[in-house]
mmCIF file of C-alpha atoms in Angstrom:
data_model
loop_
_atom_site.group_PDB
_atom_site.id
_atom_site.type_symbol
_atom_site.label_atom_id
_atom_site.label_comp_id
_atom_site.label_asym_id
_atom_site.label_seq_id
_atom_site.Cartn_x
_atom_site.Cartn_y
_atom_site.Cartn_z
ATOM 1 C CA MET A 400 0.000 0.000 0.000
ATOM 2 C CA ASN A 401 1.446 3.368 -0.939
ATOM 3 C CA ASN A 402 1.945 6.300 1.419
ATOM 4 C CA GLU A 403 -0.819 8.355 -0.173
ATOM 5 C CA LYS A 404 -3.438 5.697 0.567
ATOM 6 C CA LEU A 405 -2.201 5.425 4.147
ATOM 7 C CA LYS A 406 -2.381 9.211 4.505
ATOM 8 C CA GLU A 407 -5.922 9.120 3.158
ATOM 9 C CA ALA A 408 -6.861 6.476 5.731
ATOM 10 C CA GLU A 409 -5.338 8.498 8.579
ATOM 11 C CA ILE A 410 -7.081 11.718 7.506
ATOM 12 C CA LYS A 411 -10.431 9.970 7.174
ATOM 13 C CA PHE A 412 -10.342 7.735 10.269
ATOM 14 C CA GLY A 413 -7.806 9.351 12.622
ATOM 15 C CA ASN A 414 -5.072 7.659 14.617
ATOM 16 C CA PRO A 415 -3.864 5.382 16.087
ATOM 17 C CA LEU A 416 -5.237 3.206 13.311
ATOM 18 C CA TYR A 417 -4.843 -0.284 11.912
ATOM 19 C CA VAL A 418 -5.135 -0.583 8.128
ATOM 20 C CA TYR A 419 -5.362 -3.924 6.283
ATOM 21 C CA ASP A 420 -4.896 -4.446 2.553
ATOM 22 C CA LEU A 421 -7.154 -7.368 1.610
ATOM 23 C CA SER A 422 -5.413 -7.812 -1.748
ATOM 24 C CA VAL A 423 -2.237 -8.797 0.114
ATOM 25 C CA ILE A 424 -4.174 -11.442 2.044
ATOM 26 C CA GLU A 425 -5.579 -12.769 -1.227
ATOM 27 C CA ASP A 426 -2.104 -12.904 -2.796
ATOM 28 C CA GLN A 427 -0.686 -14.781 0.201
ATOM 29 C CA PHE A 428 -3.562 -17.261 0.088
ATOM 30 C CA LYS A 429 -2.993 -17.873 -3.625
ATOM 31 C CA GLU A 430 0.758 -18.352 -3.120
ATOM 32 C CA LEU A 431 0.183 -21.014 -0.498
ATOM 33 C CA ASN A 432 -2.749 -22.683 -2.230
ATOM 34 C CA ASN A 433 -0.992 -22.769 -5.610
ATOM 35 C CA GLY A 434 2.197 -24.038 -4.000
ATOM 36 C CA PHE A 435 0.314 -27.107 -2.781
ATOM 37 C CA ARG A 436 -1.906 -27.567 -5.850
ATOM 38 C CA LYS A 437 -0.360 -30.976 -6.618
ATOM 39 C CA ILE A 438 -1.731 -32.341 -3.340
ATOM 40 C CA SER A 439 -5.299 -33.369 -4.119
ATOM 41 C CA ASN A 440 -6.846 -33.068 -0.652
ATOM 42 C CA PHE A 441 -5.239 -29.881 0.679
ATOM 43 C CA LYS A 442 -6.856 -27.310 2.977
ATOM 44 C CA ILE A 443 -5.774 -23.993 4.492
ATOM 45 C CA ASN A 444 -7.165 -23.289 7.963
ATOM 46 C CA TYR A 445 -6.679 -19.662 8.965
ATOM 47 C CA ALA A 446 -5.395 -19.109 12.526
ATOM 48 C CA VAL A 447 -8.136 -16.897 13.976
ATOM 49 C CA LYS A 448 -5.999 -15.748 16.900
ATOM 50 C CA SER A 449 -3.745 -13.771 14.568
ATOM 51 C CA LEU A 450 -6.520 -11.348 13.528
ATOM 52 C CA SER A 451 -10.112 -12.115 14.452
ATOM 53 C CA ASN A 452 -12.145 -9.232 13.018
ATOM 54 C CA ILE A 453 -15.333 -10.643 11.500
ATOM 55 C CA SER A 454 -14.745 -8.848 8.182
ATOM 56 C CA ILE A 455 -11.364 -10.563 7.919
ATOM 57 C CA LEU A 456 -12.944 -13.929 8.769
ATOM 58 C CA LYS A 457 -15.660 -13.486 6.151
ATOM 59 C CA PHE A 458 -12.999 -12.569 3.607
ATOM 60 C CA MET A 459 -11.168 -15.790 4.497
ATOM 61 C CA LYS A 460 -14.392 -17.698 3.906
ATOM 62 C CA ARG A 461 -14.681 -16.090 0.468
ATOM 63 C CA LEU A 462 -11.152 -17.269 -0.301
ATOM 64 C CA GLY A 463 -12.028 -20.796 0.802
ATOM 65 C CA THR A 464 -10.142 -21.297 4.057
ATOM 66 C CA GLY A 465 -11.257 -23.180 7.121
ATOM 67 C CA LEU A 466 -10.484 -21.960 10.639
ATOM 68 C CA ASP A 467 -7.954 -22.893 13.299
ATOM 69 C CA THR A 468 -9.485 -21.885 16.647
ATOM 70 C CA VAL A 469 -8.122 -22.051 20.185
ATOM 71 C CA SER A 470 -11.094 -20.888 22.266
ATOM 72 C CA ILE A 471 -14.795 -21.602 22.252
ATOM 73 C CA GLU A 472 -15.372 -17.903 21.576
ATOM 74 C CA GLU A 473 -13.341 -18.162 18.360
ATOM 75 C CA VAL A 474 -15.396 -21.233 17.433
ATOM 76 C CA ARG A 475 -18.671 -19.362 17.946
ATOM 77 C CA ILE A 476 -17.460 -16.337 15.991
ATOM 78 C CA GLY A 477 -16.410 -18.632 13.155
ATOM 79 C CA LEU A 478 -19.827 -20.273 13.064
ATOM 80 C CA SER A 479 -21.513 -16.856 13.136
ATOM 81 C CA CYS A 480 -19.446 -15.889 10.079
ATOM 82 C CA GLY A 481 -20.876 -18.827 8.152
ATOM 83 C CA PHE A 482 -18.106 -21.408 8.386
ATOM 84 C CA LYS A 483 -19.275 -25.022 8.386
ATOM 85 C CA GLU A 484 -18.623 -27.171 11.449
ATOM 86 C CA ASP A 485 -16.273 -29.478 9.520
ATOM 87 C CA ASP A 486 -14.177 -26.483 8.461
ATOM 88 C CA ILE A 487 -13.494 -25.364 12.046
ATOM 89 C CA THR A 488 -10.824 -27.099 14.121
ATOM 90 C CA PHE A 489 -10.767 -26.446 17.870
ATOM 91 C CA THR A 490 -7.257 -26.888 19.316
ATOM 92 C CA PRO A 491 -7.382 -25.833 22.977
ATOM 93 C CA ASN A 492 -4.569 -25.847 25.504
ATOM 94 C CA GLY A 493 -5.351 -26.359 29.175
ATOM 95 C CA VAL A 494 -9.005 -25.338 28.927
ATOM 96 C CA SER A 495 -11.720 -26.790 31.140
ATOM 97 C CA PHE A 496 -13.495 -29.943 30.007
ATOM 98 C CA LYS A 497 -16.687 -27.867 29.904
ATOM 99 C CA GLU A 498 -15.221 -25.861 27.029
ATOM 100 C CA ILE A 499 -14.269 -29.045 25.174
ATOM 101 C CA GLU A 500 -17.829 -30.292 25.672
ATOM 102 C CA GLU A 501 -19.147 -27.058 24.183
ATOM 103 C CA ALA A 502 -17.048 -27.707 21.078
ATOM 104 C CA TYR A 503 -18.439 -31.247 20.941
ATOM 105 C CA ASN A 504 -21.998 -29.916 21.154
ATOM 106 C CA LEU A 505 -21.247 -27.501 18.315
ATOM 107 C CA LYS A 506 -19.980 -30.472 16.234
ATOM 108 C CA VAL A 507 -16.717 -28.879 15.138
ATOM 109 C CA LYS A 508 -13.454 -30.767 14.685
ATOM 110 C CA ILE A 509 -11.691 -31.286 18.026
ATOM 111 C CA ASN A 510 -7.926 -31.536 18.423
ATOM 112 C CA LEU A 511 -6.715 -32.363 21.958
ATOM 113 C CA ASP A 512 -3.191 -31.835 23.220
ATOM 114 C CA SER A 513 -2.991 -33.718 26.517
ATOM 115 C CA LEU A 514 -3.426 -37.310 27.596
ATOM 116 C CA GLU A 515 -5.573 -36.104 30.484
ATOM 117 C CA SER A 516 -8.115 -34.334 28.255
ATOM 118 C CA ILE A 517 -8.246 -37.339 25.907
ATOM 119 C CA LYS A 518 -9.065 -39.651 28.814
ATOM 120 C CA ASP A 519 -11.826 -37.311 30.002
ATOM 121 C CA PHE A 520 -13.234 -37.092 26.486
ATOM 122 C CA SER A 521 -13.173 -40.870 26.000
ATOM 123 C CA LYS A 522 -15.350 -41.431 29.085
ATOM 124 C CA LYS A 523 -18.322 -39.616 27.516
ATOM 125 C CA TYR A 524 -17.762 -39.299 23.787
ATOM 126 C CA ASN A 525 -15.705 -42.298 22.676
ATOM 127 C CA SER A 526 -17.526 -42.549 19.329
ATOM 128 C CA TYR A 527 -16.743 -38.938 18.302
ATOM 129 C CA PRO A 528 -13.536 -38.845 16.187
ATOM 130 C CA ILE A 529 -10.837 -36.429 17.357
ATOM 131 C CA SER A 530 -7.337 -35.380 16.379
ATOM 132 C CA ILE A 531 -4.370 -35.220 18.715
ATOM 133 C CA ARG A 532 -1.651 -32.593 18.851
ATOM 134 C CA ILE A 533 1.739 -34.165 19.409
ATOM 135 C CA ASN A 534 4.887 -32.529 20.732
ATOM 136 C CA PRO A 535 7.690 -33.540 18.341
ATOM 137 C CA ASN A 536 10.475 -32.357 20.672
ATOM 138 C CA ILE A 537 11.940 -30.056 18.030
ATOM 139 C CA LEU A 538 13.254 -26.595 18.887
ATOM 140 C CA ALA A 539 12.171 -24.207 16.134
ATOM 141 C CA GLY A 540 10.879 -20.660 15.852
ATOM 142 C CA GLY A 541 12.049 -17.080 15.626
ATOM 143 C CA ASN A 542 11.690 -16.298 19.341
ATOM 144 C CA LYS A 543 11.456 -18.344 22.549
ATOM 145 C CA ASN A 544 7.848 -17.213 22.985
ATOM 146 C CA VAL A 545 6.837 -18.733 19.637
ATOM 147 C CA SER A 546 8.903 -21.925 19.893
ATOM 148 C CA VAL A 547 6.316 -24.424 21.103
ATOM 149 C CA GLY A 548 7.398 -27.895 19.936
ATOM 150 C CA HIS A 549 10.270 -28.675 22.316
ATOM 151 C CA ASN A 550 10.234 -31.010 25.312
ATOM 152 C CA GLU A 551 9.770 -28.226 27.882
ATOM 153 C CA SER A 552 6.795 -26.663 26.090
ATOM 154 C CA LYS A 553 3.297 -26.775 27.574
ATOM 155 C CA PHE A 554 1.896 -27.638 24.145
ATOM 156 C CA GLY A 555 1.224 -31.062 22.700
ATOM 157 C CA ILE A 556 1.339 -34.692 23.775
ATOM 158 C CA PRO A 557 4.854 -36.046 24.402
ATOM 159 C CA LEU A 558 5.859 -38.890 22.098
ATOM 160 C CA ASP A 559 6.233 -41.134 25.166
ATOM 161 C CA TYR A 560 2.431 -41.277 25.509
ATOM 162 C CA ILE A 561 1.534 -42.231 21.935
ATOM 163 C CA ASP A 562 1.481 -45.982 22.636
ATOM 164 C CA GLU A 563 -1.010 -45.447 25.464
ATOM 165 C CA ILE A 564 -3.346 -43.568 23.112
ATOM 166 C CA ILE A 565 -3.007 -46.330 20.497
ATOM 167 C CA GLU A 566 -3.965 -48.859 23.164
ATOM 168 C CA MET A 567 -7.024 -46.748 24.055
ATOM 169 C CA GLU A 568 -8.097 -46.768 20.420
ATOM 170 C CA ASN A 569 -7.537 -50.518 20.093
ATOM 171 C CA LYS A 570 -9.843 -51.011 23.074
ATOM 172 C CA ASN A 571 -12.503 -48.810 21.402
ATOM 173 C CA LYS A 572 -12.176 -46.106 24.039
ATOM 174 C CA ILE A 573 -11.411 -43.377 21.505
ATOM 175 C CA ILE A 574 -11.286 -42.756 17.745
ATOM 176 C CA ILE A 575 -8.232 -40.870 16.490
ATOM 177 C CA GLU A 576 -8.870 -39.422 13.029
ATOM 178 C CA GLY A 577 -6.051 -36.889 12.841
ATOM 179 C CA ILE A 578 -2.504 -36.066 13.883
ATOM 180 C CA HIS A 579 -1.545 -32.430 14.416
ATOM 181 C CA ILE A 580 1.835 -30.826 14.909
ATOM 182 C CA HIS A 581 3.016 -27.240 15.363
ATOM 183 C CA THR A 582 6.635 -26.550 16.242
ATOM 184 C CA GLY A 583 6.681 -22.751 16.288
ATOM 185 C CA SER A 584 6.459 -19.558 14.237
ATOM 186 C CA ASP A 585 8.825 -17.719 11.890
ATOM 187 C CA ILE A 586 10.490 -20.932 10.710
ATOM 188 C CA VAL A 587 12.547 -20.513 7.552
ATOM 189 C CA LYS A 588 14.849 -23.555 7.561
ATOM 190 C CA LEU A 589 13.290 -26.452 5.684
ATOM 191 C CA ASP A 590 15.095 -29.074 7.779
ATOM 192 C CA LYS A 591 13.152 -27.971 10.878
ATOM 193 C CA PHE A 592 9.870 -28.531 9.068
ATOM 194 C CA GLU A 593 11.050 -31.841 7.596
ATOM 195 C CA LYS A 594 12.005 -33.273 10.983
ATOM 196 C CA ALA A 595 8.517 -32.538 12.267
ATOM 197 C CA PHE A 596 6.840 -33.772 9.083
ATOM 198 C CA LYS A 597 8.620 -37.125 9.220
ATOM 199 C CA LYS A 598 7.446 -37.632 12.786
ATOM 200 C CA ILE A 599 3.827 -36.916 11.939
ATOM 201 C CA PHE A 600 3.870 -39.546 9.177
ATOM 202 C CA LEU A 601 5.585 -42.120 11.402
ATOM 203 C CA ILE A 602 3.015 -41.628 14.142
ATOM 204 C CA ALA A 603 0.040 -41.551 11.759
ATOM 205 C CA LYS A 604 0.909 -45.011 10.421
ATOM 206 C CA LYS A 605 0.417 -46.456 13.907
ATOM 207 C CA PHE A 606 -3.266 -45.506 13.981
ATOM 208 C CA LYS A 607 -6.062 -47.182 12.017
ATOM 209 C CA ASN A 608 -8.527 -44.350 11.292
ATOM 210 C CA ILE A 609 -6.348 -41.444 10.161
ATOM 211 C CA LYS A 610 -8.124 -39.023 7.831
ATOM 212 C CA ILE A 611 -6.300 -35.765 8.686
ATOM 213 C CA LEU A 612 -2.639 -34.740 8.844
ATOM 214 C CA ASN A 613 -2.428 -31.198 10.199
ATOM 215 C CA PHE A 614 0.991 -29.547 9.919
ATOM 216 C CA GLY A 615 0.132 -26.390 11.873
ATOM 217 C CA GLY A 616 1.608 -23.042 10.877
ATOM 218 C CA GLY A 617 4.936 -21.339 11.470
ATOM 219 C CA LEU A 618 5.545 -20.051 7.942
ATOM 220 C CA LYS A 619 7.897 -17.078 7.984
ATOM 221 C CA VAL A 620 7.278 -13.738 6.306
ATOM 222 C CA PRO A 621 9.971 -11.064 5.779
ATOM 223 C CA TYR A 622 10.085 -8.173 8.247
ATOM 224 C CA PHE A 623 12.654 -6.017 6.482
ATOM 225 C CA PRO A 624 13.841 -5.685 2.857
ATOM 226 C CA GLU A 625 16.605 -8.324 2.988
ATOM 227 C CA ASP A 626 14.822 -10.687 5.378
ATOM 228 C CA SER A 627 14.149 -14.302 4.428
ATOM 229 C CA LYS A 628 10.812 -16.110 4.122
ATOM 230 C CA THR A 629 9.619 -19.691 3.980
ATOM 231 C CA ASN A 630 9.984 -21.159 0.494
ATOM 232 C CA ILE A 631 6.504 -22.541 -0.176
ATOM 233 C CA LEU A 632 7.448 -24.641 -3.213
ATOM 234 C CA ASN A 633 10.290 -26.343 -1.333
ATOM 235 C CA LEU A 634 7.920 -26.974 1.554
ATOM 236 C CA SER A 635 5.330 -28.468 -0.782
ATOM 237 C CA ASN A 636 7.913 -30.671 -2.499
ATOM 238 C CA SER A 637 8.988 -32.000 0.892
ATOM 239 C CA ILE A 638 5.398 -32.927 1.783
ATOM 240 C CA GLN A 639 4.826 -34.507 -1.631
ATOM 241 C CA ALA A 640 7.923 -36.688 -1.226
ATOM 242 C CA LEU A 641 6.683 -37.907 2.151
ATOM 243 C CA ILE A 642 3.230 -38.620 0.722
ATOM 244 C CA LYS A 643 4.869 -40.704 -2.004
ATOM 245 C CA ASP A 644 6.735 -42.693 0.656
ATOM 246 C CA ASN A 645 3.521 -43.201 2.639
ATOM 247 C CA PRO A 646 0.885 -44.721 0.317
ATOM 248 C CA PHE A 647 -1.809 -44.697 3.028
ATOM 249 C CA VAL A 648 -2.253 -40.943 2.474
ATOM 250 C CA GLU A 649 -3.527 -41.192 -1.099
ATOM 251 C CA LYS A 650 -5.178 -44.573 -0.537
ATOM 252 C CA ASN A 651 -7.334 -43.154 2.277
ATOM 253 C CA ASN A 652 -7.660 -39.667 0.749
ATOM 254 C CA VAL A 653 -6.111 -38.157 3.887
ATOM 255 C CA LYS A 654 -6.622 -34.399 4.152
ATOM 256 C CA ILE A 655 -3.438 -32.305 4.425
ATOM 257 C CA ILE A 656 -3.951 -29.111 6.453
ATOM 258 C CA PHE A 657 -1.802 -26.059 7.120
ATOM 259 C CA GLU A 658 -2.821 -23.409 9.659
ATOM 260 C CA PRO A 659 -1.174 -20.095 8.731
ATOM 261 C CA GLY A 660 -1.983 -16.877 10.515
ATOM 262 C CA LYS A 661 0.910 -14.478 10.138
ATOM 263 C CA PHE A 662 1.658 -15.772 6.633
ATOM 264 C CA LEU A 663 -1.814 -14.756 5.449
ATOM 265 C CA VAL A 664 -2.382 -11.458 7.262
ATOM 266 C CA GLY A 665 0.955 -10.223 8.645
ATOM 267 C CA GLU A 666 2.144 -8.266 5.625
ATOM 268 C CA SER A 667 -1.351 -6.901 4.943
ATOM 269 C CA GLY A 668 -1.338 -4.713 8.049
ATOM 270 C CA TYR A 669 -0.116 -1.183 8.792
ATOM 271 C CA PHE A 670 -0.272 0.558 12.157
ATOM 272 C CA LEU A 671 -0.465 4.357 11.996
ATOM 273 C CA THR A 672 0.492 6.531 14.965
ATOM 274 C CA LYS A 673 1.034 10.243 15.514
ATOM 275 C CA VAL A 674 4.130 11.891 16.983
ATOM 276 C CA ASN A 675 3.240 13.744 20.179
ATOM 277 C CA TYR A 676 6.731 15.086 20.806
ATOM 278 C CA VAL A 677 10.313 14.782 19.652
ATOM 279 C CA LYS A 678 12.051 14.697 23.028
ATOM 280 C CA LYS A 679 15.759 15.520 23.037
ATOM 281 C CA THR A 680 18.125 14.534 25.853
ATOM 282 C CA PRO A 681 21.940 14.728 26.084
ATOM 283 C CA ASN A 682 22.143 11.042 25.095
ATOM 284 C CA LYS A 683 19.165 10.300 22.876
ATOM 285 C CA VAL A 684 16.336 11.664 20.805
ATOM 286 C CA PHE A 685 13.000 10.043 21.661
ATOM 287 C CA ILE A 686 10.007 9.918 19.353
ATOM 288 C CA GLN A 687 6.996 9.922 21.676
ATOM 289 C CA LEU A 688 3.920 8.407 20.020
ATOM 290 C CA ASN A 689 0.220 8.542 20.819
ATOM 291 C CA SER A 690 0.237 4.783 21.333
ATOM 292 C CA GLY A 691 1.964 2.115 23.377
ATOM 293 C CA PHE A 692 2.236 -1.618 23.865
ATOM 294 C CA ASN A 693 -1.456 -1.539 24.770
ATOM 295 C CA HIS A 694 -2.041 -1.247 21.018
ATOM 296 C CA PHE A 695 1.068 -2.823 19.546
ATOM 297 C CA ILE A 696 2.843 -5.294 21.812
ATOM 298 C CA ARG A 697 4.883 -7.381 19.373
ATOM 299 C CA PRO A 698 8.127 -5.343 19.547
ATOM 300 C CA ILE A 699 8.079 -5.577 23.350
ATOM 301 C CA PHE A 700 6.734 -9.111 23.860
ATOM 302 C CA TYR A 701 8.486 -10.859 20.972
ATOM 303 C CA ASN A 702 11.355 -8.423 20.404
ATOM 304 C CA SER A 703 10.110 -8.317 16.817
ATOM 305 C CA PHE A 704 11.374 -5.923 14.183
ATOM 306 C CA HIS A 705 8.819 -3.789 12.346
ATOM 307 C CA GLU A 706 9.930 -1.374 9.666
ATOM 308 C CA ILE A 707 8.907 2.215 10.506
ATOM 309 C CA ILE A 708 8.102 4.753 7.786
ATOM 310 C CA ASN A 709 7.506 8.460 8.342
ATOM 311 C CA ILE A 710 4.648 8.826 5.869
ATOM 312 C CA SER A 711 4.450 12.577 6.586
ATOM 313 C CA ASN A 712 8.071 13.127 5.550
ATOM 314 C CA PRO A 713 9.335 9.976 3.810
ATOM 315 C CA ASN A 714 12.149 11.398 1.684
ATOM 316 C CA ASP A 715 14.071 13.601 4.130
ATOM 317 C CA LYS A 716 17.473 12.817 5.609
ATOM 318 C CA LYS A 717 17.427 9.938 8.100
ATOM 319 C CA TYR A 718 18.311 10.364 11.754
ATOM 320 C CA GLU A 719 18.648 7.925 14.627
ATOM 321 C CA TYR A 720 15.786 7.797 17.116
ATOM 322 C CA ASP A 721 14.383 5.748 19.957
ATOM 323 C CA VAL A 722 10.696 5.255 19.189
ATOM 324 C CA VAL A 723 8.659 4.922 22.377
ATOM 325 C CA GLY A 724 5.058 4.807 23.537
ATOM 326 C CA TYR A 725 2.931 6.720 26.008
ATOM 327 C CA ILE A 726 2.378 3.862 28.466
ATOM 328 C CA CYS A 727 3.788 4.184 31.973
ATOM 329 C CA GLU A 728 6.246 1.359 31.257
ATOM 330 C CA GLN A 729 9.339 0.936 29.126
ATOM 331 C CA ASP A 730 7.412 0.426 25.903
ATOM 332 C CA ASN A 731 10.200 0.766 23.369
ATOM 333 C CA PHE A 732 9.017 0.125 19.824
ATOM 334 C CA ALA A 733 12.475 0.603 18.331
ATOM 335 C CA LEU A 734 15.899 1.645 19.589
ATOM 336 C CA LYS A 735 18.513 3.485 17.555
ATOM 337 C CA ARG A 736 16.301 3.282 14.471
ATOM 338 C CA LYS A 737 17.102 5.455 11.446
ATOM 339 C CA ILE A 738 13.973 7.195 10.168
ATOM 340 C CA SER A 739 13.386 10.141 7.829
ATOM 341 C CA LYS A 740 13.483 13.348 9.889
ATOM 342 C CA VAL A 741 10.627 13.243 12.391
ATOM 343 C CA ARG A 742 8.682 16.301 13.527
ATOM 344 C CA LYS A 743 5.898 16.842 16.024
ATOM 345 C CA GLY A 744 2.597 15.857 14.416
ATOM 346 C CA ASP A 745 4.101 13.506 11.836
ATOM 347 C CA VAL A 746 2.402 10.171 11.234
ATOM 348 C CA LEU A 747 4.586 7.079 11.538
ATOM 349 C CA CYS A 748 3.651 3.747 10.004
ATOM 350 C CA PHE A 749 4.671 0.355 11.386
ATOM 351 C CA LYS A 750 4.671 -2.277 8.659
ATOM 352 C CA ASN A 751 3.802 -5.988 8.994
ATOM 353 C CA ALA A 752 1.155 -5.128 11.567
ATOM 354 C CA GLY A 753 -1.573 -7.506 10.454
ATOM 355 C CA ALA A 754 -0.923 -10.490 12.705
ATOM 356 C CA TYR A 755 -0.856 -10.628 16.507
ATOM 357 C CA CYS A 756 -1.091 -6.856 16.776
ATOM 358 C CA PHE A 757 -4.650 -5.633 17.230
ATOM 359 C CA SER A 758 -5.635 -9.110 18.418
ATOM 360 C CA MET A 759 -3.212 -8.742 21.361
ATOM 361 C CA SER A 760 -4.208 -5.174 22.236
ATOM 362 C CA SER A 761 -5.514 -4.206 25.673
ATOM 363 C CA ASN A 762 -6.949 -1.338 27.701
ATOM 364 C CA TYR A 763 -3.878 -0.986 29.916
ATOM 365 C CA ASN A 764 -3.647 2.497 31.503
ATOM 366 C CA CYS A 765 -7.375 2.781 30.654
ATOM 367 C CA ARG A 766 -6.464 3.546 27.066
ATOM 368 C CA VAL A 767 -9.031 2.858 24.361
ATOM 369 C CA LYS A 768 -8.327 0.493 21.483
ATOM 370 C CA PRO A 769 -7.819 1.935 17.987
ATOM 371 C CA ALA A 770 -10.103 1.642 14.990
ATOM 372 C CA GLU A 771 -9.519 -0.872 12.197
ATOM 373 C CA VAL A 772 -10.059 -0.246 8.504
ATOM 374 C CA CYS A 773 -9.427 -2.258 5.370
ATOM 375 C CA ILE A 774 -8.860 -1.468 1.739
ATOM 376 C CA TRP A 775 -10.521 -3.591 -0.925
ATOM 377 C CA GLU A 776 -10.892 -2.729 -4.601
ATOM 378 C CA ASN A 777 -9.336 0.659 -3.809
ATOM 379 C CA LYS A 778 -12.037 1.495 -1.241
ATOM 380 C CA LEU A 779 -11.277 2.282 2.401
ATOM 381 C CA MET A 780 -13.832 0.768 4.770
ATOM 382 C CA LYS A 781 -14.063 0.860 8.550
ATOM 383 C CA ILE A 782 -14.296 -2.621 10.096
ATOM 384 C CA ARG A 783 -14.079 -1.656 13.782
ATOM 385 C CA GLU A 784 -15.059 1.519 15.590
ATOM 386 C CA ARG A 785 -12.527 3.271 17.770
ATOM 387 C CA GLU A 786 -13.311 2.598 21.422
ATOM 388 C CA ASN A 787 -14.354 5.307 23.855
ATOM 389 C CA LEU A 788 -14.367 5.544 27.639
ATOM 390 C CA ASP A 789 -17.867 4.051 27.842
ATOM 391 C CA ASP A 790 -16.519 0.861 26.244
ATOM 392 C CA ILE A 791 -13.953 0.563 29.039
ATOM 393 C CA LEU A 792 -16.525 1.229 31.768
ATOM 394 C CA ASN A 793 -19.127 -1.090 30.260
ATOM 395 C CA GLY A 794 -19.622 -4.108 32.512
ATOM 396 C CA GLN A 795 -18.048 -2.515 35.578
ATOM 397 C CA ILE A 796 -20.193 -2.236 38.713
ATOM 398 C CA ASP A 797 -19.996 0.697 41.113
ATOM 399 C CA ILE A 798 -20.734 -0.928 44.479
ATOM 400 C CA PHE A 799 -20.761 2.480 46.196
ATOM 401 C CA ASN A 800 -23.516 3.937 44.043
ATOM 402 C CA ILE A 801 -26.111 1.166 43.952
#
């Protein structure tokens, strides 16, 4: 999206503001879908947690994705957006059995990641097929907070327990229809994927009712001009080779699923903020923004890099700044970052702000959440109102004024 369109969005809708380019999402979907076109039964399930606005979800439905959900609320939102039950997979972690039962009652696909939850499920619903999320004991991912497939992770069923689950199935206590794996996010090295892929095929062959192989997400997108990304064709070729070595996949028409979130929406997003002050000290020059990690937590939580463009003054000489927020914490968006000369009132744009940005926002410091808009067919459309103080107070109870 060019600077002029971003300026137009900021003038029309104010700031802070999230802007999403739906054409980028469509292009990313096509790249992934076309990359796997040689696999006959292939499905993309969009990771709702990355960006859950209903307009985004309905756009995903138009493209033809299913949904990867991690809470019963995400399941219900997906159903309300028109997704079919079979196209929604519920993969919880540590939730109550009541929530799992709700998913069962809604008849969506269920994917459990602990032996304990499987045993509970088998006592009441042993005829309802489920998938299991395994922990492959592989360290992969761009940051420790997104590396989730190693042996100290809370996610997934350790390989040591697979035989016990097989025994449960052999005794008709459970039906396992799918194997799921997710090692982490921002993975670029093919060998990390291949190690996990080989394990999922080895485990799947031990079960008798496998209809789904779910490879999770983790596909990397570039965050700066020279950054690397996951090679989709190489990834697809790796899967195809494993399918060829495992005839049961084609024989049983096993569905191959990927669950991208960031890959689909990350590069579509832009976060626009206004410069309150350019604060000079003997040691540094701080750019103080009208936002904080309450709106945009990725640089603080994941130590992630997001390119920053001064869309008000993009072509001036670049200077080194520390870009910080207005929260009463050390909310540093970027340190020692070179940006075109910044002045009070300028609008800065953070790129790659589509995934895990608005969806992780909060009302910390009693700050309201920003608006969201999208661009489609060259039209700017609001898809979420900016919050106000009433939204923060809504639901609170004043016990001293009853």
